[in-house]
mmCIF file of C-alpha atoms in Angstrom:
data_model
loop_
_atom_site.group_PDB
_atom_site.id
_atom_site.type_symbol
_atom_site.label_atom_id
_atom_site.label_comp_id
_atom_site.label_asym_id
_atom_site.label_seq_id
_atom_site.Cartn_x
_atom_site.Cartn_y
_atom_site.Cartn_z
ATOM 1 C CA UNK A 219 0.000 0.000 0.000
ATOM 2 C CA UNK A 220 2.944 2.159 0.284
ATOM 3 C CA UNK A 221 2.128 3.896 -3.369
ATOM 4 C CA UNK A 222 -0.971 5.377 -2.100
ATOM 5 C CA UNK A 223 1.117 7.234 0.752
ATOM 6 C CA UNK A 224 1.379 10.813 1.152
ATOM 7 C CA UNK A 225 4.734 12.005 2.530
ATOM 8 C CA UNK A 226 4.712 15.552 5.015
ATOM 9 C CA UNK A 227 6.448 18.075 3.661
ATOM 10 C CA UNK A 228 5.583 21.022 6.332
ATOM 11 C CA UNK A 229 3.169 21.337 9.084
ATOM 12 C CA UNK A 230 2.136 24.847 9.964
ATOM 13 C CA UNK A 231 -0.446 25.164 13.253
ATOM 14 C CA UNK A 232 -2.865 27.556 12.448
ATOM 15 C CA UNK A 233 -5.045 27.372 15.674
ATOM 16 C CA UNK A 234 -4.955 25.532 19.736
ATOM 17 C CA UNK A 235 -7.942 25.900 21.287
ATOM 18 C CA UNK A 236 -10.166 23.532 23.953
ATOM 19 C CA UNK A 237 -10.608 20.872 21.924
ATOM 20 C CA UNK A 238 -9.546 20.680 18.524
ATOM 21 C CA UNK A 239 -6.681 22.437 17.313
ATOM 22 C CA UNK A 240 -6.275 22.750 13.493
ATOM 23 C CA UNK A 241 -3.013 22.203 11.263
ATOM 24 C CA UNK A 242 -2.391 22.473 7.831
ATOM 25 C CA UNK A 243 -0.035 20.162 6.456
ATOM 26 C CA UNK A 244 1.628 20.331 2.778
ATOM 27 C CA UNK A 245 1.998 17.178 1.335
ATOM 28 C CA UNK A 246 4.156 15.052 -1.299
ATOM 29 C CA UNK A 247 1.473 12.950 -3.182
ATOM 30 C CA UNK A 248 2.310 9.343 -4.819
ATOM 31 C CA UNK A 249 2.662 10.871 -7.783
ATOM 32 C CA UNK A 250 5.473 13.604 -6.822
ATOM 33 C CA UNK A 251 2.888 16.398 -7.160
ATOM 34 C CA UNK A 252 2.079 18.431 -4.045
ATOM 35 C CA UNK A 253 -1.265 19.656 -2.432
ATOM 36 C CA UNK A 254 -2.433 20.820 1.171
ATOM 37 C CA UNK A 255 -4.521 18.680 3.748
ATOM 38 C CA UNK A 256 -6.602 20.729 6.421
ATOM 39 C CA UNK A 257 -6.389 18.205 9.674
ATOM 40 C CA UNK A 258 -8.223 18.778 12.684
ATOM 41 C CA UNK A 259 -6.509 17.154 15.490
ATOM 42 C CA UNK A 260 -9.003 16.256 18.435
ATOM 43 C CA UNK A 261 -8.171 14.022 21.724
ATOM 44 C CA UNK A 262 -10.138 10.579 21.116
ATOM 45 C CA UNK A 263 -13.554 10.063 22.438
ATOM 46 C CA UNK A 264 -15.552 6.908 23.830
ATOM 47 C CA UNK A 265 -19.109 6.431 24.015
ATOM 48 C CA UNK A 266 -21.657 3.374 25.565
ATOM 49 C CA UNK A 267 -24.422 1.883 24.388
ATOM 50 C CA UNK A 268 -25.782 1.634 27.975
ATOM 51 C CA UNK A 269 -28.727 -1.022 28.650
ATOM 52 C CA UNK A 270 -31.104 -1.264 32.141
ATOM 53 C CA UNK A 271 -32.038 -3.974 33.516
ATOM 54 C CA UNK A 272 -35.603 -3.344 32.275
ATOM 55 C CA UNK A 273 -34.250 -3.594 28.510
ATOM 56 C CA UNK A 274 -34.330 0.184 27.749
ATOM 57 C CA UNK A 275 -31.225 2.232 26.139
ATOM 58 C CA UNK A 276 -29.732 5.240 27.790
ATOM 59 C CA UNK A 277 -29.195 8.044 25.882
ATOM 60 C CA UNK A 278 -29.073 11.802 26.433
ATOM 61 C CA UNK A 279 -30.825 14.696 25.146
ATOM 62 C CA UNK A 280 -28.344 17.442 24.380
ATOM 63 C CA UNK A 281 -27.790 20.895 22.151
ATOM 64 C CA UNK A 282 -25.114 20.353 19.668
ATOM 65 C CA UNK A 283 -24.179 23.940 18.487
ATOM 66 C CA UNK A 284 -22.242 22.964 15.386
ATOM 67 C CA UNK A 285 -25.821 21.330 14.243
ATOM 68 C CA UNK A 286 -27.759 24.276 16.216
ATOM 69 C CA UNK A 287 -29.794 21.794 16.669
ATOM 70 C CA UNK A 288 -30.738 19.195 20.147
ATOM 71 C CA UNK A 289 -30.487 15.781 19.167
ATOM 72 C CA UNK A 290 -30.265 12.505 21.346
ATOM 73 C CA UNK A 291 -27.182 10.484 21.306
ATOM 74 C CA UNK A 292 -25.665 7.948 23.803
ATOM 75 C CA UNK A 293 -23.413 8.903 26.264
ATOM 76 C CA UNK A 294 -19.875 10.206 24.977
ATOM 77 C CA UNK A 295 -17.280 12.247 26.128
ATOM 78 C CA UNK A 296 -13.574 13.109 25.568
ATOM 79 C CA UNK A 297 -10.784 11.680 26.583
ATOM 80 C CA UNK A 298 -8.693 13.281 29.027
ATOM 81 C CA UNK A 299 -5.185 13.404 28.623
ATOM 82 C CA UNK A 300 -3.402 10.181 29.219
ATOM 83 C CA UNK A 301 -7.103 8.865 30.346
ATOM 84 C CA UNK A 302 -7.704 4.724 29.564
ATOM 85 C CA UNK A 303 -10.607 4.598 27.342
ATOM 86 C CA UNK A 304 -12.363 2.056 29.295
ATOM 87 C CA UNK A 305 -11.751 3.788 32.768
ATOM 88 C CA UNK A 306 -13.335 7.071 30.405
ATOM 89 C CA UNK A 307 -16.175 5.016 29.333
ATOM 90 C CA UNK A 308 -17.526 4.146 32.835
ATOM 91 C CA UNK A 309 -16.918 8.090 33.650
ATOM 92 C CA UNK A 310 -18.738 9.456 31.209
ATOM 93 C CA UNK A 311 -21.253 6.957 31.576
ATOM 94 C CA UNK A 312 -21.563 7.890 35.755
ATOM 95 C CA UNK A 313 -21.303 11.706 35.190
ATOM 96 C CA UNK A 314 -24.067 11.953 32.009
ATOM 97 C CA UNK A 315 -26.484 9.642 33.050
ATOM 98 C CA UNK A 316 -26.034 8.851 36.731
ATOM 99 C CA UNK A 317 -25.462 4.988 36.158
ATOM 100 C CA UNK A 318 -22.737 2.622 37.407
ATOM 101 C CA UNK A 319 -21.328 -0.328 35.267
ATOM 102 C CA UNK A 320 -20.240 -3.246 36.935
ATOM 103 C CA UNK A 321 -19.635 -5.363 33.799
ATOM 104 C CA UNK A 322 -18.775 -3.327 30.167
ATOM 105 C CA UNK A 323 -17.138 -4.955 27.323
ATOM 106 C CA UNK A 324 -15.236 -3.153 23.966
ATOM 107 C CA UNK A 325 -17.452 -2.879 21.172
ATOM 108 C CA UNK A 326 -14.888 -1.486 18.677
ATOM 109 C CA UNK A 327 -13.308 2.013 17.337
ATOM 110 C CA UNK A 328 -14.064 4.087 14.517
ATOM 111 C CA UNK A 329 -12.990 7.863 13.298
ATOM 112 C CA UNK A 330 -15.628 9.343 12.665
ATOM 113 C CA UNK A 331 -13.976 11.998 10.025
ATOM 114 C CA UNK A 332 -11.413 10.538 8.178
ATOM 115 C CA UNK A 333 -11.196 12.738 5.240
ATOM 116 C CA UNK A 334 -10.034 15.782 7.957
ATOM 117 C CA UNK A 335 -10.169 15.010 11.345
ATOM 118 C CA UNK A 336 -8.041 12.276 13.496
ATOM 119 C CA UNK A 337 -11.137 11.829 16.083
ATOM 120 C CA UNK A 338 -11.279 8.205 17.116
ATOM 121 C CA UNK A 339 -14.614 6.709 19.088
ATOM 122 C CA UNK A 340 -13.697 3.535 21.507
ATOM 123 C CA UNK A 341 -17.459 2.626 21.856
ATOM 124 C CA UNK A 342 -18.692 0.084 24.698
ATOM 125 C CA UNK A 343 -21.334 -1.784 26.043
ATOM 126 C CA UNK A 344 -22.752 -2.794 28.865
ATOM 127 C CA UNK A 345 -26.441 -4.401 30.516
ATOM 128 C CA UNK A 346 -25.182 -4.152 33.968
ATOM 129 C CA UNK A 347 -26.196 -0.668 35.287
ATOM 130 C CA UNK A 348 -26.728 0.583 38.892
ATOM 131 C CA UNK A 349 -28.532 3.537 39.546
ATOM 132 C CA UNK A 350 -25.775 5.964 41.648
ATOM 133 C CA UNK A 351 -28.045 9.074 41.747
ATOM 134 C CA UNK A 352 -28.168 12.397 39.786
ATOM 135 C CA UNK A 353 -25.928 13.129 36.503
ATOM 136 C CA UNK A 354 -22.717 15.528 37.572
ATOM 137 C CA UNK A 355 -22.149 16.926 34.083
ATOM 138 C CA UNK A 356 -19.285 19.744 33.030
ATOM 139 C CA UNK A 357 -19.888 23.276 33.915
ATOM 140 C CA UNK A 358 -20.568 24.416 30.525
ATOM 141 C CA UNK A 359 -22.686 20.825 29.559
ATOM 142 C CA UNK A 360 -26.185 20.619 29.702
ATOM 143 C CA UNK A 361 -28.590 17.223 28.812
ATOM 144 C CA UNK A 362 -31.711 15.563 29.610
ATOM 145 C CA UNK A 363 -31.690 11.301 30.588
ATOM 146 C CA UNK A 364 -33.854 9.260 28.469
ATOM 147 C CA UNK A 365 -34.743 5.897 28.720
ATOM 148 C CA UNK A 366 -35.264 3.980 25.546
ATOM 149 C CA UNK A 367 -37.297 1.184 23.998
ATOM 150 C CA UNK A 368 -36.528 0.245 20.629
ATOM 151 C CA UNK A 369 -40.388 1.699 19.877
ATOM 152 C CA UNK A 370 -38.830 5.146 21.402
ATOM 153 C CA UNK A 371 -35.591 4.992 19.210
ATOM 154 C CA UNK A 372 -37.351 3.856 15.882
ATOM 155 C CA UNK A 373 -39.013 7.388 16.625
ATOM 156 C CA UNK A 374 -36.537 9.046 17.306
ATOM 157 C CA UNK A 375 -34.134 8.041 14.266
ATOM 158 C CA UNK A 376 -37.147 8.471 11.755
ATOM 159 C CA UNK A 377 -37.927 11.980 13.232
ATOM 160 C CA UNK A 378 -34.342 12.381 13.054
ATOM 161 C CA UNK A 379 -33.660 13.421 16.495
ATOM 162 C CA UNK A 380 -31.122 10.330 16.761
ATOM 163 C CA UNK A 381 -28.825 11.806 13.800
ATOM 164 C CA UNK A 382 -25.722 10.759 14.229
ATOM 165 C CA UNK A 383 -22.930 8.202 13.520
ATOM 166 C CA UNK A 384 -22.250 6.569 16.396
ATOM 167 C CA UNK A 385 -25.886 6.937 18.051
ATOM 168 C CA UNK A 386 -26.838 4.891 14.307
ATOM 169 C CA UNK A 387 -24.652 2.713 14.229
ATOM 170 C CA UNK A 388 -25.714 2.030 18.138
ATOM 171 C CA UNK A 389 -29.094 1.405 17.417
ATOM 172 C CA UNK A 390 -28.050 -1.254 14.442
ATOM 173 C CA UNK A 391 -25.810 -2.787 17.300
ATOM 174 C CA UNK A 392 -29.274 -3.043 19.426
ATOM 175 C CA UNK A 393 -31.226 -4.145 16.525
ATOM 176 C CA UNK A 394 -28.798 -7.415 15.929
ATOM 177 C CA UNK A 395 -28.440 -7.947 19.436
ATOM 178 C CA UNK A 396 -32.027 -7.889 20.588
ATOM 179 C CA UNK A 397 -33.997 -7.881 17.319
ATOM 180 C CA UNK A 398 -36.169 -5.626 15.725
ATOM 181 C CA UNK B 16 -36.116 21.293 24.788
ATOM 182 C CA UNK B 17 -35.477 25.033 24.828
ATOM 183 C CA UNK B 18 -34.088 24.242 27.955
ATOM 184 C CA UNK B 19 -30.737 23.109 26.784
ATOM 185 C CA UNK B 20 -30.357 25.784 23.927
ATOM 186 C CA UNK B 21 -27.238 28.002 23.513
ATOM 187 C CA UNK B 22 -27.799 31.762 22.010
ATOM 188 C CA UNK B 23 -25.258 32.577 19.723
ATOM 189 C CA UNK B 24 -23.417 36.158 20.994
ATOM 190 C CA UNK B 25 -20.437 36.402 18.775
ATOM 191 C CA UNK B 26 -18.603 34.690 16.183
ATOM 192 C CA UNK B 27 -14.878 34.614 14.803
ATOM 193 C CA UNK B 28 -13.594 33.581 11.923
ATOM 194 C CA UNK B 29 -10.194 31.446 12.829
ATOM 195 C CA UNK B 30 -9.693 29.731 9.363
ATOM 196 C CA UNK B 31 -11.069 29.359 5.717
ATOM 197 C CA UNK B 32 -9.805 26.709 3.864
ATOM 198 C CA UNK B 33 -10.364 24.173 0.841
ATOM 199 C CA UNK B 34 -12.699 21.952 2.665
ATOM 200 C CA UNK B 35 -13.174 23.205 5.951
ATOM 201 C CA UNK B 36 -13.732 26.599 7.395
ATOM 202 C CA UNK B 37 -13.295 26.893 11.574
ATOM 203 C CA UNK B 38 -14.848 29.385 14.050
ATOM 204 C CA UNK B 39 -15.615 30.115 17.722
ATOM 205 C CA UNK B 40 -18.650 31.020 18.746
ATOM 206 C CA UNK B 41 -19.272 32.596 21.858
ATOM 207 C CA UNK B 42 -22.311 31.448 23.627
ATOM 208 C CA UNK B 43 -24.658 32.275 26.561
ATOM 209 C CA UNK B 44 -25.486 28.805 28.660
ATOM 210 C CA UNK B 45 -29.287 27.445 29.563
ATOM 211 C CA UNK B 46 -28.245 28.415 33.143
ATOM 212 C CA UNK B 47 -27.024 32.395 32.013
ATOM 213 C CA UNK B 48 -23.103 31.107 31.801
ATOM 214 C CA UNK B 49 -20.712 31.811 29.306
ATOM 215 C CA UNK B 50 -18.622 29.358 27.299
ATOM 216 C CA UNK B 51 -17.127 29.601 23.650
ATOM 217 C CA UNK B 52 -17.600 26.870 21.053
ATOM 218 C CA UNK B 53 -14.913 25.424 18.543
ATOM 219 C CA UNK B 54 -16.909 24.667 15.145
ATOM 220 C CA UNK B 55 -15.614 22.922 12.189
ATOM 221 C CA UNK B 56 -18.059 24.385 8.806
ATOM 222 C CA UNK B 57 -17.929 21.510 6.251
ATOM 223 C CA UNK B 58 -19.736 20.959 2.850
ATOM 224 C CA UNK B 59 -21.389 17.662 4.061
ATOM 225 C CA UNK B 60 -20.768 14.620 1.749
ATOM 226 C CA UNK B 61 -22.622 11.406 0.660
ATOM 227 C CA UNK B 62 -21.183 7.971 0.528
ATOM 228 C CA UNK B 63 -22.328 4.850 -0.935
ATOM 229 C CA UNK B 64 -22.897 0.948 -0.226
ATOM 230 C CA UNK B 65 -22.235 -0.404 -3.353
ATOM 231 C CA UNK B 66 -22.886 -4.212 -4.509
ATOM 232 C CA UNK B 67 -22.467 -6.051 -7.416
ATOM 233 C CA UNK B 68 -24.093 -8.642 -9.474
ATOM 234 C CA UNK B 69 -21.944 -11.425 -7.837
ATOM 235 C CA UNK B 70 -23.173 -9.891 -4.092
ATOM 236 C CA UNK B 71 -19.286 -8.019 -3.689
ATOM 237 C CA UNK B 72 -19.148 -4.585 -1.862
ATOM 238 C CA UNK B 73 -17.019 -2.253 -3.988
ATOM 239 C CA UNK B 74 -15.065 -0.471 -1.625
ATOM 240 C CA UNK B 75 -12.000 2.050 -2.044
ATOM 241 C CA UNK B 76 -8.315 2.189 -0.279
ATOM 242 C CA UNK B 77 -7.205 5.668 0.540
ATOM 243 C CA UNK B 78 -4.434 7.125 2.406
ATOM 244 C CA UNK B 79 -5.644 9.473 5.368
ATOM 245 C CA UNK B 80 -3.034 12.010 6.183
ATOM 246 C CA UNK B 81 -5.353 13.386 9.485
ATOM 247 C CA UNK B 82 -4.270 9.800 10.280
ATOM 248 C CA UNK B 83 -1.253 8.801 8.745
ATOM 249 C CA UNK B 84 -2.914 5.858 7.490
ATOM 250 C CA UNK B 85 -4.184 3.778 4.860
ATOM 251 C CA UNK B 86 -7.692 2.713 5.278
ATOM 252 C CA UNK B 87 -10.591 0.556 3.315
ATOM 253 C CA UNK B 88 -13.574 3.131 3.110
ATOM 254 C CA UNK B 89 -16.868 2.385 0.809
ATOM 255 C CA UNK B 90 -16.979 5.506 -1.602
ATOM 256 C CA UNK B 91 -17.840 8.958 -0.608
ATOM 257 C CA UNK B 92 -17.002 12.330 -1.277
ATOM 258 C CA UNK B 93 -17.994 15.745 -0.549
ATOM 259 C CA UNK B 94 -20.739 17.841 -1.769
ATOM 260 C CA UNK B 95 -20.178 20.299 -4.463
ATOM 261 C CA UNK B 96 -21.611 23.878 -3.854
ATOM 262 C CA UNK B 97 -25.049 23.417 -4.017
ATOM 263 C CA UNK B 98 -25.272 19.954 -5.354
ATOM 264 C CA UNK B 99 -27.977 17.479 -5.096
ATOM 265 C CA UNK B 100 -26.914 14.805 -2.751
ATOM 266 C CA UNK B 101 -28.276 11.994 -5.139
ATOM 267 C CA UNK B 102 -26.566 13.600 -8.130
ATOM 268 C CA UNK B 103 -22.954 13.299 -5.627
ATOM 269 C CA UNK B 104 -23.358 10.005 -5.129
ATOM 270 C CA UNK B 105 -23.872 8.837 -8.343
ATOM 271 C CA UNK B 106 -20.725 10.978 -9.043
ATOM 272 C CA UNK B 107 -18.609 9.704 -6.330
ATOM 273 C CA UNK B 108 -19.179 5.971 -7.307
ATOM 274 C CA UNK B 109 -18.508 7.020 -11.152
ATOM 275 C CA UNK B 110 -15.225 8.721 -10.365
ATOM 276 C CA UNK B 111 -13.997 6.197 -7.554
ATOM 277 C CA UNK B 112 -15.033 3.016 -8.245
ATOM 278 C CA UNK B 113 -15.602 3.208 -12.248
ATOM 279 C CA UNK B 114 -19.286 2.226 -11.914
ATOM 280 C CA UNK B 115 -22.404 3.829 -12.472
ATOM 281 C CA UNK B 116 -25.945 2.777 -11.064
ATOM 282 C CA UNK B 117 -29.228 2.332 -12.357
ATOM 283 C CA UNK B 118 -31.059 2.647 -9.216
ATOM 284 C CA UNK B 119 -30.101 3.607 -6.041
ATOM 285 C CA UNK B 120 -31.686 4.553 -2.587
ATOM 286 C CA UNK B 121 -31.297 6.458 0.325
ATOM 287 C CA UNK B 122 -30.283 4.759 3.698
ATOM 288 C CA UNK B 123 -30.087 7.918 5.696
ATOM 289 C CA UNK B 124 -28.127 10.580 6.766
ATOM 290 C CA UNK B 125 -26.115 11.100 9.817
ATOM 291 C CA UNK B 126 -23.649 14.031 11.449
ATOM 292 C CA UNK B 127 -20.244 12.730 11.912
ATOM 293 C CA UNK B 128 -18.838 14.898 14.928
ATOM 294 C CA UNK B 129 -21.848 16.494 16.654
ATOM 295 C CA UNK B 130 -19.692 17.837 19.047
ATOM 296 C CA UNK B 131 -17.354 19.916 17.139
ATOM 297 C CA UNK B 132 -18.212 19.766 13.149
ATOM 298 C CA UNK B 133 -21.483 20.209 10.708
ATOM 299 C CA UNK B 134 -20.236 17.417 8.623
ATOM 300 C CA UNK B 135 -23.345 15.734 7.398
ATOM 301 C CA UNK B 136 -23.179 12.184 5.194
ATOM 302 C CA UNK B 137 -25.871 11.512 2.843
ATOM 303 C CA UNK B 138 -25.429 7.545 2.769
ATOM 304 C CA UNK B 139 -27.039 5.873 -0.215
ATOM 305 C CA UNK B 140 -26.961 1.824 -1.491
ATOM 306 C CA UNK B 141 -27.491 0.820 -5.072
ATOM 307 C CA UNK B 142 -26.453 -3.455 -5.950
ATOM 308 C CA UNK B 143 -27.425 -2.418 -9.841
ATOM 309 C CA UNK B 144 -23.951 -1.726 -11.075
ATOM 310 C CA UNK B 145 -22.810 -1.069 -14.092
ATOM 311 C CA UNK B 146 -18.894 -1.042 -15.101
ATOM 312 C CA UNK B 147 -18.328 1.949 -17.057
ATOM 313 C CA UNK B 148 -14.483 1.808 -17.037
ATOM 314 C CA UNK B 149 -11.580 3.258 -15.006
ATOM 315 C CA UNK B 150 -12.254 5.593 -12.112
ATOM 316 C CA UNK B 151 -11.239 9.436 -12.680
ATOM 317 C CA UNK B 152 -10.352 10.499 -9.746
ATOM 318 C CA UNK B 153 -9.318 14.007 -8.417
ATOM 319 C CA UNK B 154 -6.176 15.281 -9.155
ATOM 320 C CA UNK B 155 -4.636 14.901 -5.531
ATOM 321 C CA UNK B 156 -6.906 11.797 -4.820
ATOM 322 C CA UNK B 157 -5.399 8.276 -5.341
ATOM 323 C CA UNK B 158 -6.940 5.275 -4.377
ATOM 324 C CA UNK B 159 -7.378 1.721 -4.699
ATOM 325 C CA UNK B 160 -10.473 0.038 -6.417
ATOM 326 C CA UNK B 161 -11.306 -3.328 -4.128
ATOM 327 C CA UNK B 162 -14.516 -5.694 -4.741
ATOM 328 C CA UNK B 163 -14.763 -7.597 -1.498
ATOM 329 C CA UNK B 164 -16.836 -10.401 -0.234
ATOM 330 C CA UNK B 165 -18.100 -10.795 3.600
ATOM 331 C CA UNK B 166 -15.339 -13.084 4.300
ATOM 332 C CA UNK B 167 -13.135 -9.652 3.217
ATOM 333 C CA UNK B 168 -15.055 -7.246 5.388
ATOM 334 C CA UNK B 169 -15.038 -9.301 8.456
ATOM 335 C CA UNK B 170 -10.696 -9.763 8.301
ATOM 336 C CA UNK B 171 -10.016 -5.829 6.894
ATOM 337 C CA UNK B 172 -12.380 -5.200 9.627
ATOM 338 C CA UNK B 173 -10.990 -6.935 12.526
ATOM 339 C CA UNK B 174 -7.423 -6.034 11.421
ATOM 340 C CA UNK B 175 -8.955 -2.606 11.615
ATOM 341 C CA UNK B 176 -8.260 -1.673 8.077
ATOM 342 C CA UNK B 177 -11.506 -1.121 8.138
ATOM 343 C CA UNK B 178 -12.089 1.788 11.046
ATOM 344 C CA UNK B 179 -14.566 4.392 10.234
ATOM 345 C CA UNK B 180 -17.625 5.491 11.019
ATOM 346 C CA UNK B 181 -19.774 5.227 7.618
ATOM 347 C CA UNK B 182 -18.027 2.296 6.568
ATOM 348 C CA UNK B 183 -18.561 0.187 9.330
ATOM 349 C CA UNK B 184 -22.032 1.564 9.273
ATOM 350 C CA UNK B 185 -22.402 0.260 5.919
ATOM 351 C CA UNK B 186 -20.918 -3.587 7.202
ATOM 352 C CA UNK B 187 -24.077 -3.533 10.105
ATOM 353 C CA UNK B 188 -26.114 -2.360 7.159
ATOM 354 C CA UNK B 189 -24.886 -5.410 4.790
ATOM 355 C CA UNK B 190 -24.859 -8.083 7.574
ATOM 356 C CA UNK B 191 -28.627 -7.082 8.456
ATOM 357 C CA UNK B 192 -29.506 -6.932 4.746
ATOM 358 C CA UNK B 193 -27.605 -10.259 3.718
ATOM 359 C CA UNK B 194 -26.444 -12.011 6.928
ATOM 360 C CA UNK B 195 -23.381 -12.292 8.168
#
């Protein structure tokens, strides 16, 4: 695969922020031509398909200001620095929804942006919750708990208030483990 | 859910670019707090799940500078200024794969990075392909043509050559619409 690679010629950082920060890096191409790639460099992410004992999904309600728009997605969060993803997963999980794990198993990974971004998404599951008490979110983070049937996220994904890649690709996980 | 809305109070331009554009956005919080938002503008793109007459997925390999890797991806590309979605992925498949379509439908559409980009994918599935001849791709776009059976997806998937969101969207899609 080595003639499809592109070899770094410069890297110039055009912005640090929060987040993301944002580099544009000039490139050789396989065919000794030269172009530009825009990369947006972000920490890594998890998220958890999250199942109670009564068989309903947790997800959370939650403005998304890129999309200005609220749509419902399962619990995700960033990765601190240096943070395991799994020891992430069960935070995030605790702080946006309230629940415990005591079982939750690797799912897979995916970027989610490929084409300009180097986000990765660990997703997990687990059907082993326990109820700690209220959600502690961020300062500046803001969401509503739901509690899902399938019924409720058939809904939700037609009205397209589920709407996006991993909270799809979730709900195909929970149609070919539990059925339609 | 007006409850968990952010009101815009300024905006700044950090970046425009070939692809993407980036901004901050200054916001006032559902409680009366302040925070500022990093937001990634993109064109939105489509992508396709393509299979042929003897039941292969055509799929494409691409290096990814954002991360300095070569990945298996089903084909996709960005929207043209105001292009029909359809129209792009008819395009796409055309220019990547070297096949055109006589019908094709739309799976859905889902954000990519809710949390920090406006990417949208319009993801569309056609199996009535027609081999038109070699892909034209874009000038600084090389890539790999690959016709690939389950057996394929399952060990470029779990050797995570396979790793991004749409495309391993598009496997959950093919294992519920042909088994696994």
């Amino acid at each position: 695969m080595d003639h499809l690679i592109e070899k770094t010629t410069q890297v110039k950082s055009v912005y640090k922020g929060k987040i993301i920060d944002l580099q544009i890096e000039e490139v050789e191409l396989p065919n000794g031509g030269t172009s530009s790639r825009e990369i947006v460099k972000h920490p890594g992410a998890v998220a958890v398909i999250a199942v109670t004992d009564d068989k309903k999904a947790l997800m959370v309600r939650q403005y998304r200001k890129a999309l200005e728009k609220t749509i419902v997605e399962i619990p995700a969060g960033k990765l601190e620095k240096g943070e395991d993803p799994l020891a992430c997963a069960k935070r995030e999980l605790l702080e946006e929804t309230g629940y415990s794990c005591r079982q939750i198993e690797k799912v897979g990974s995916f970027y989610t942006s490929p084409g300009f971004a180097d986000e990765i998404i660990h997703l997990y599951f687990s059907d082993s919750l326990t109820y700690e008490g209220e959600q502690q979110t961020d300062e500046d983070e803001f969401l509503d708990v739901l509690k899902l049937t399938m019924e409720d996220i058939r809904e939700l994904t037609a009205s397209e208030q589920i709407h996006d890649a991993k909270t799809m690709y979730a709900v195909m996980y929970l149609q070919l483990k539990y059925g339609r």
